[in-house]
PDB file of C-alpha atoms and ligand atoms in Angstrom:
ATOM      1  CA  MET G   1    -206.374-108.623  81.306  1.00  0.00           C
ATOM      2  CA  LYS G   2    -203.230-108.215  82.931  1.00  0.00           C
ATOM      3  CA  ASN G   3    -201.321-111.247  81.010  1.00  0.00           C
ATOM      4  CA  SER G   4    -202.756-110.508  77.357  1.00  0.00           C
ATOM      5  CA  ASP G   5    -201.136-106.553  78.477  1.00  0.00           C
ATOM      6  CA  LYS G   6    -197.679-107.601  79.225  1.00  0.00           C
ATOM      7  CA  THR G   7    -198.081-110.135  76.247  1.00  0.00           C
ATOM      8  CA  GLU G   8    -199.032-106.754  74.499  1.00  0.00           C
ATOM      9  CA  SER G   9    -195.659-104.801  76.167  1.00  0.00           C
ATOM     10  CA  ALA G  10    -193.357-107.264  76.102  1.00  0.00           C
ATOM     11  CA  SER G  11    -189.698-107.511  74.071  1.00  0.00           C
ATOM     12  CA  PRO G  12    -188.651-108.198  72.222  1.00  0.00           C
ATOM     13  CA  TYR G  13    -188.084-105.045  70.878  1.00  0.00           C
ATOM     14  CA  ILE G  14    -189.030-105.249  67.048  1.00  0.00           C
ATOM     15  CA  LEU G  15    -186.760-103.937  64.158  1.00  0.00           C
ATOM     16  CA  PRO G  16    -189.016-101.639  62.608  1.00  0.00           C
ATOM     17  CA  SER G  17    -190.172-101.851  58.667  1.00  0.00           C
ATOM     18  CA  LEU G  18    -187.996 -98.891  56.614  1.00  0.00           C
ATOM     19  CA  PRO G  19    -190.561 -96.752  55.217  1.00  0.00           C
ATOM     20  CA  TYR G  20    -189.608 -96.884  52.200  1.00  0.00           C
ATOM     21  CA  ALA G  21    -187.754 -99.286  50.118  1.00  0.00           C
ATOM     22  CA  ASP G  22    -184.025 -99.735  49.995  1.00  0.00           C
ATOM     23  CA  ASN G  23    -182.799 -97.868  47.328  1.00  0.00           C
ATOM     24  CA  ALA G  24    -185.364 -95.110  47.067  1.00  0.00           C
ATOM     25  CA  LEU G  25    -182.916 -92.800  48.480  1.00  0.00           C
ATOM     26  CA  ALA G  26    -180.629 -93.683  45.681  1.00  0.00           C
ATOM     27  CA  PRO G  27    -178.701 -91.812  44.771  1.00  0.00           C
ATOM     28  CA  VAL G  28    -177.838 -89.902  47.282  1.00  0.00           C
ATOM     29  CA  ILE G  29    -178.029 -92.768  49.980  1.00  0.00           C
ATOM     30  CA  SER G  30    -177.403 -95.897  48.139  1.00  0.00           C
ATOM     31  CA  ALA G  31    -179.306 -99.302  48.988  1.00  0.00           C
ATOM     32  CA  ASN G  32    -175.670-100.679  49.281  1.00  0.00           C
ATOM     33  CA  THR G  33    -175.417 -98.141  52.359  1.00  0.00           C
ATOM     34  CA  ILE G  34    -178.854 -98.437  53.627  1.00  0.00           C
ATOM     35  CA  GLY G  35    -178.609-102.316  53.191  1.00  0.00           C
ATOM     36  CA  PHE G  36    -175.237-101.664  56.214  1.00  0.00           C
ATOM     37  CA  HIS G  37    -176.856 -99.624  58.116  1.00  0.00           C
ATOM     38  CA  TYR G  38    -180.398-100.311  58.437  1.00  0.00           C
ATOM     39  CA  GLY G  39    -179.219-104.271  57.798  1.00  0.00           C
ATOM     40  CA  LYS G  40    -176.588-105.082  60.284  1.00  0.00           C
ATOM     41  CA  HIS G  41    -175.750-101.462  62.044  1.00  0.00           C
ATOM     42  CA  HIS G  42    -179.904-101.245  63.314  1.00  0.00           C
ATOM     43  CA  LYS G  43    -180.645-104.032  63.198  1.00  0.00           C
ATOM     44  CA  GLY G  44    -177.442-104.926  65.072  1.00  0.00           C
ATOM     45  CA  TYR G  45    -178.713-102.488  67.852  1.00  0.00           C
ATOM     46  CA  VAL G  46    -181.983-104.336  69.245  1.00  0.00           C
ATOM     47  CA  ASP G  47    -180.892-107.294  68.768  1.00  0.00           C
ATOM     48  CA  ASN G  48    -177.933-106.413  71.592  1.00  0.00           C
ATOM     49  CA  LEU G  49    -181.464-104.141  73.477  1.00  0.00           C
ATOM     50  CA  ASN G  50    -182.369-107.569  73.374  1.00  0.00           C
ATOM     51  CA  LYS G  51    -180.518-109.759  75.178  1.00  0.00           C
ATOM     52  CA  LEU G  52    -179.042-106.606  77.301  1.00  0.00           C
ATOM     53  CA  THR G  53    -182.719-106.092  78.255  1.00  0.00           C
ATOM     54  CA  ALA G  54    -184.081-110.046  78.341  1.00  0.00           C
ATOM     55  CA  GLY G  55    -184.895-110.975  82.563  1.00  0.00           C
ATOM     56  CA  THR G  56    -184.585-108.182  83.737  1.00  0.00           C
ATOM     57  CA  GLU G  57    -186.781-105.167  84.909  1.00  0.00           C
ATOM     58  CA  TYR G  58    -185.797-102.554  81.714  1.00  0.00           C
ATOM     59  CA  ALA G  59    -187.133-105.382  79.242  1.00  0.00           C
ATOM     60  CA  ASN G  60    -191.259-104.762  78.572  1.00  0.00           C
ATOM     61  CA  LEU G  61    -190.479-101.056  79.381  1.00  0.00           C
ATOM     62  CA  PRO G  62    -190.733 -99.018  76.496  1.00  0.00           C
ATOM     63  CA  LEU G  63    -188.134 -97.322  74.094  1.00  0.00           C
ATOM     64  CA  GLU G  64    -188.116 -93.884  76.050  1.00  0.00           C
ATOM     65  CA  LYS G  65    -188.470 -94.585  79.287  1.00  0.00           C
ATOM     66  CA  ILE G  66    -185.145 -96.755  79.114  1.00  0.00           C
ATOM     67  CA  ILE G  67    -183.469 -94.176  77.194  1.00  0.00           C
ATOM     68  CA  THR G  68    -184.677 -92.176  80.085  1.00  0.00           C
ATOM     69  CA  ALA G  69    -183.707 -94.094  82.829  1.00  0.00           C
ATOM     70  CA  THR G  70    -180.352 -95.308  82.034  1.00  0.00           C
ATOM     71  CA  ALA G  71    -179.022 -92.064  80.942  1.00  0.00           C
ATOM     72  CA  GLY G  72    -175.683 -90.517  82.457  1.00  0.00           C
ATOM     73  CA  LYS G  73    -175.574 -94.112  84.769  1.00  0.00           C
ATOM     74  CA  ALA G  74    -172.032 -95.800  84.388  1.00  0.00           C
ATOM     75  CA  ASP G  75    -173.766 -98.806  85.195  1.00  0.00           C
ATOM     76  CA  LYS G  76    -175.939 -99.242  82.348  1.00  0.00           C
ATOM     77  CA  THR G  77    -174.510 -97.600  79.553  1.00  0.00           C
ATOM     78  CA  ALA G  78    -174.043-101.056  77.147  1.00  0.00           C
ATOM     79  CA  ILE G  79    -178.842-100.870  77.722  1.00  0.00           C
ATOM     80  CA  PHE G  80    -178.362 -97.094  77.212  1.00  0.00           C
ATOM     81  CA  ASN G  81    -176.026 -96.927  73.894  1.00  0.00           C
ATOM     82  CA  ASN G  82    -178.223 -99.688  72.415  1.00  0.00           C
ATOM     83  CA  ALA G  83    -181.907 -98.498  73.426  1.00  0.00           C
ATOM     84  CA  ALA G  84    -180.397 -94.795  72.398  1.00  0.00           C
ATOM     85  CA  GLN G  85    -179.017 -96.817  68.703  1.00  0.00           C
ATOM     86  CA  THR G  86    -182.322 -97.950  68.441  1.00  0.00           C
ATOM     87  CA  TRP G  87    -184.394 -95.316  68.544  1.00  0.00           C
ATOM     88  CA  ASN G  88    -181.961 -92.998  67.042  1.00  0.00           C
ATOM     89  CA  HIS G  89    -181.872 -94.972  63.748  1.00  0.00           C
ATOM     90  CA  THR G  90    -185.998 -95.767  63.580  1.00  0.00           C
ATOM     91  CA  PHE G  91    -185.630 -91.258  64.125  1.00  0.00           C
ATOM     92  CA  TYR G  92    -183.595 -91.274  61.474  1.00  0.00           C
ATOM     93  CA  TRP G  93    -185.148 -93.483  58.410  1.00  0.00           C
ATOM     94  CA  ARG G  94    -188.311 -91.107  59.381  1.00  0.00           C
ATOM     95  CA  SER G  95    -186.451 -88.079  59.044  1.00  0.00           C
ATOM     96  CA  LEU G  96    -185.288 -88.755  55.580  1.00  0.00           C
ATOM     97  CA  LYS G  97    -187.842 -89.361  53.123  1.00  0.00           C
ATOM     98  CA  PRO G  98    -187.115 -89.532  48.667  1.00  0.00           C
ATOM     99  CA  LYS G  99    -187.606 -86.573  46.943  1.00  0.00           C
ATOM    100  CA  GLY G 100    -187.680 -84.950  50.272  1.00  0.00           C
ATOM    101  CA  GLY G 101    -185.918 -81.146  50.694  1.00  0.00           C
ATOM    102  CA  GLY G 102    -187.273 -77.831  49.760  1.00  0.00           C
ATOM    103  CA  GLU G 103    -190.070 -76.338  51.808  1.00  0.00           C
ATOM    104  CA  PRO G 104    -191.085 -77.513  54.651  1.00  0.00           C
ATOM    105  CA  PRO G 105    -194.879 -77.039  55.457  1.00  0.00           C
ATOM    106  CA  ALA G 106    -195.918 -72.848  56.162  1.00  0.00           C
ATOM    107  CA  VAL G 107    -196.612 -73.192  59.866  1.00  0.00           C
ATOM    108  CA  LEU G 108    -193.071 -74.986  60.737  1.00  0.00           C
ATOM    109  CA  LYS G 109    -191.157 -72.848  57.719  1.00  0.00           C
ATOM    110  CA  GLN G 110    -192.674 -69.968  60.020  1.00  0.00           C
ATOM    111  CA  THR G 111    -191.412 -71.517  63.109  1.00  0.00           C
ATOM    112  CA  ILE G 112    -187.746 -72.004  61.481  1.00  0.00           C
ATOM    113  CA  GLU G 113    -188.207 -68.303  60.059  1.00  0.00           C
ATOM    114  CA  ALA G 114    -188.654 -67.307  63.678  1.00  0.00           C
ATOM    115  CA  SER G 115    -185.787 -68.802  64.825  1.00  0.00           C
ATOM    116  CA  PHE G 116    -183.102 -68.673  62.401  1.00  0.00           C
ATOM    117  CA  GLY G 117    -184.142 -66.150  60.367  1.00  0.00           C
ATOM    118  CA  ALA G 118    -184.781 -67.841  57.505  1.00  0.00           C
ATOM    119  CA  LEU G 119    -184.925 -72.003  55.690  1.00  0.00           C
ATOM    120  CA  ASP G 120    -181.550 -71.145  54.645  1.00  0.00           C
ATOM    121  CA  ALA G 121    -179.549 -70.116  58.288  1.00  0.00           C
ATOM    122  CA  CYS G 122    -181.975 -72.878  59.955  1.00  0.00           C
ATOM    123  CA  LYS G 123    -180.192 -76.042  56.989  1.00  0.00           C
ATOM    124  CA  LYS G 124    -176.194 -73.951  57.018  1.00  0.00           C
ATOM    125  CA  GLU G 125    -177.061 -75.000  61.288  1.00  0.00           C
ATOM    126  CA  LEU G 126    -177.341 -77.998  60.487  1.00  0.00           C
ATOM    127  CA  ALA G 127    -174.583 -78.719  58.231  1.00  0.00           C
ATOM    128  CA  ALA G 128    -172.353 -76.914  60.557  1.00  0.00           C
ATOM    129  CA  ALA G 129    -173.012 -79.112  63.595  1.00  0.00           C
ATOM    130  CA  ALA G 130    -172.963 -82.027  61.310  1.00  0.00           C
ATOM    131  CA  LEU G 131    -169.310 -81.037  60.688  1.00  0.00           C
ATOM    132  CA  ALA G 132    -168.166 -79.568  64.166  1.00  0.00           C
ATOM    133  CA  GLN G 133    -169.678 -82.906  65.808  1.00  0.00           C
ATOM    134  CA  PHE G 134    -166.215 -84.343  66.230  1.00  0.00           C
ATOM    135  CA  GLY G 135    -166.423 -88.653  65.772  1.00  0.00           C
ATOM    136  CA  SER G 136    -169.174 -90.210  66.259  1.00  0.00           C
ATOM    137  CA  GLY G 137    -173.126 -88.913  66.338  1.00  0.00           C
ATOM    138  CA  TRP G 138    -175.781 -86.983  65.350  1.00  0.00           C
ATOM    139  CA  VAL G 139    -177.140 -84.008  64.619  1.00  0.00           C
ATOM    140  CA  TRP G 140    -180.181 -82.368  65.457  1.00  0.00           C
ATOM    141  CA  LEU G 141    -183.169 -79.775  65.217  1.00  0.00           C
ATOM    142  CA  VAL G 142    -185.124 -79.684  68.603  1.00  0.00           C
ATOM    143  CA  LEU G 143    -188.058 -77.510  69.442  1.00  0.00           C
ATOM    144  CA  ASP G 144    -186.809 -75.822  73.281  1.00  0.00           C
ATOM    145  CA  GLY G 145    -189.548 -74.021  73.989  1.00  0.00           C
ATOM    146  CA  ASP G 146    -191.106 -72.440  71.831  1.00  0.00           C
ATOM    147  CA  LYS G 147    -187.841 -72.316  69.925  1.00  0.00           C
ATOM    148  CA  LEU G 148    -185.945 -74.098  67.325  1.00  0.00           C
ATOM    149  CA  LYS G 149    -182.722 -75.451  67.374  1.00  0.00           C
ATOM    150  CA  VAL G 150    -179.846 -77.404  66.045  1.00  0.00           C
ATOM    151  CA  VAL G 151    -177.839 -79.615  68.922  1.00  0.00           C
ATOM    152  CA  LYS G 152    -175.035 -82.499  67.790  1.00  0.00           C
ATOM    153  CA  THR G 153    -174.767 -85.109  69.707  1.00  0.00           C
ATOM    154  CA  GLY G 154    -171.836 -87.210  70.509  1.00  0.00           C
ATOM    155  CA  ASN G 155    -172.308 -91.577  69.778  1.00  0.00           C
ATOM    156  CA  ALA G 156    -175.179 -92.677  71.261  1.00  0.00           C
ATOM    157  CA  ASP G 157    -176.442 -89.728  73.355  1.00  0.00           C
ATOM    158  CA  VAL G 158    -179.670 -88.252  72.172  1.00  0.00           C
ATOM    159  CA  PRO G 159    -181.877 -85.127  73.051  1.00  0.00           C
ATOM    160  CA  LEU G 160    -185.102 -86.803  74.737  1.00  0.00           C
ATOM    161  CA  THR G 161    -182.912 -86.909  78.011  1.00  0.00           C
ATOM    162  CA  THR G 162    -182.635 -83.153  78.003  1.00  0.00           C
ATOM    163  CA  GLY G 163    -186.073 -82.330  77.615  1.00  0.00           C
ATOM    164  CA  THR G 164    -185.826 -80.365  74.204  1.00  0.00           C
ATOM    165  CA  LYS G 165    -188.217 -82.282  71.551  1.00  0.00           C
ATOM    166  CA  PRO G 166    -186.653 -83.696  68.798  1.00  0.00           C
ATOM    167  CA  LEU G 167    -188.552 -82.894  65.448  1.00  0.00           C
ATOM    168  CA  LEU G 168    -185.643 -84.565  62.336  1.00  0.00           C
ATOM    169  CA  THR G 169    -182.052 -85.750  63.252  1.00  0.00           C
ATOM    170  CA  ILE G 170    -178.927 -86.819  60.469  1.00  0.00           C
ATOM    171  CA  ASP G 171    -176.843 -89.674  61.517  1.00  0.00           C
ATOM    172  CA  VAL G 172    -173.419 -87.838  61.390  1.00  0.00           C
ATOM    173  CA  TRP G 173    -171.418 -91.958  62.322  1.00  0.00           C
ATOM    174  CA  GLU G 174    -168.804 -92.550  59.471  1.00  0.00           C
ATOM    175  CA  HIS G 175    -171.122 -96.019  58.439  1.00  0.00           C
ATOM    176  CA  ALA G 176    -174.110 -93.513  57.491  1.00  0.00           C
ATOM    177  CA  TYR G 177    -172.191 -91.978  54.312  1.00  0.00           C
ATOM    178  CA  TYR G 178    -169.016 -93.524  54.088  1.00  0.00           C
ATOM    179  CA  LEU G 179    -169.317 -96.218  50.740  1.00  0.00           C
ATOM    180  CA  ASP G 180    -171.216 -93.010  49.321  1.00  0.00           C
ATOM    181  CA  TYR G 181    -169.267 -91.073  49.853  1.00  0.00           C
ATOM    182  CA  GLN G 182    -165.978 -92.281  52.282  1.00  0.00           C
ATOM    183  CA  ASN G 183    -164.775 -89.021  54.568  1.00  0.00           C
ATOM    184  CA  ARG G 184    -167.228 -86.545  52.890  1.00  0.00           C
ATOM    185  CA  ARG G 185    -169.837 -85.723  55.435  1.00  0.00           C
ATOM    186  CA  ALA G 186    -170.122 -82.293  54.119  1.00  0.00           C
ATOM    187  CA  ASP G 187    -171.069 -83.721  50.950  1.00  0.00           C
ATOM    188  CA  TYR G 188    -173.114 -86.317  52.670  1.00  0.00           C
ATOM    189  CA  VAL G 189    -174.857 -83.388  54.876  1.00  0.00           C
ATOM    190  CA  SER G 190    -175.688 -81.298  52.493  1.00  0.00           C
ATOM    191  CA  ALA G 191    -177.265 -83.772  49.728  1.00  0.00           C
ATOM    192  CA  VAL G 192    -178.971 -84.979  52.361  1.00  0.00           C
ATOM    193  CA  LEU G 193    -180.457 -80.926  53.250  1.00  0.00           C
ATOM    194  CA  ASP G 194    -180.802 -81.058  49.922  1.00  0.00           C
ATOM    195  CA  LYS G 195    -182.558 -83.942  48.464  1.00  0.00           C
ATOM    196  CA  LEU G 196    -183.678 -86.376  51.467  1.00  0.00           C
ATOM    197  CA  ILE G 197    -184.467 -84.145  54.339  1.00  0.00           C
ATOM    198  CA  ASN G 198    -188.416 -84.641  55.556  1.00  0.00           C
ATOM    199  CA  TRP G 199    -189.972 -81.035  56.680  1.00  0.00           C
ATOM    200  CA  ASP G 200    -193.434 -83.417  57.253  1.00  0.00           C
ATOM    201  CA  PHE G 201    -192.017 -85.718  59.540  1.00  0.00           C
ATOM    202  CA  ALA G 202    -190.498 -82.119  61.064  1.00  0.00           C
ATOM    203  CA  ALA G 203    -193.565 -80.732  61.264  1.00  0.00           C
ATOM    204  CA  GLU G 204    -195.965 -83.331  62.148  1.00  0.00           C
ATOM    205  CA  ASN G 205    -192.751 -83.743  65.682  1.00  0.00           C
ATOM    206  CA  LEU G 206    -194.281 -79.785  65.779  1.00  0.00           C
ATOM    207  CA  ARG G 207    -197.503 -80.176  67.012  1.00  0.00           C
TER     208      ARG G 207
HETATM  209 FE1  LIG L   1    -176.544 -95.264  61.668  1.00  0.00          FE
END
């Protein structure tokens, strides 16, 4: 039994399928962007993670465990970065959906209103954090205790390491938007919030 258990949990880590077709987010995010972002960048993080963890104490660990075990350790930066970027991207694809945006499910909407006053204020805070993030990074809606918050992280960093629970994320690395929007990060973020953001996914994570 032990051997079969081990086989099931062993690396290599697998690039998860996209939850929609590569052209399903167009015109907000083109199939061309998805081709590079998912097919090259996300795949690259998974491939690097497999190379870096092969034969190490991390090889059989769930992704979240690798992330929390290597966060802040200077000699484990490469493993952390590739594990976190693998996790972040899978979470990002699920934070978007074709015909997203609109109104969140009732329970999430009430929690948003209790934390930000109104849905629009929450969206404005997400957009402002996305613009305030200098260089590469991520903007997140997180559950901190019983309140929702907007946080931003640099490079590969993820709120999992700070004890808050991510509900959704937007990738603000240039590779997420440059082909479609060039340097207009604000236009990308506002289009994502209005047309693609997956409030159902955030509501599921609230449970
Ligand atoms: Fe990305």
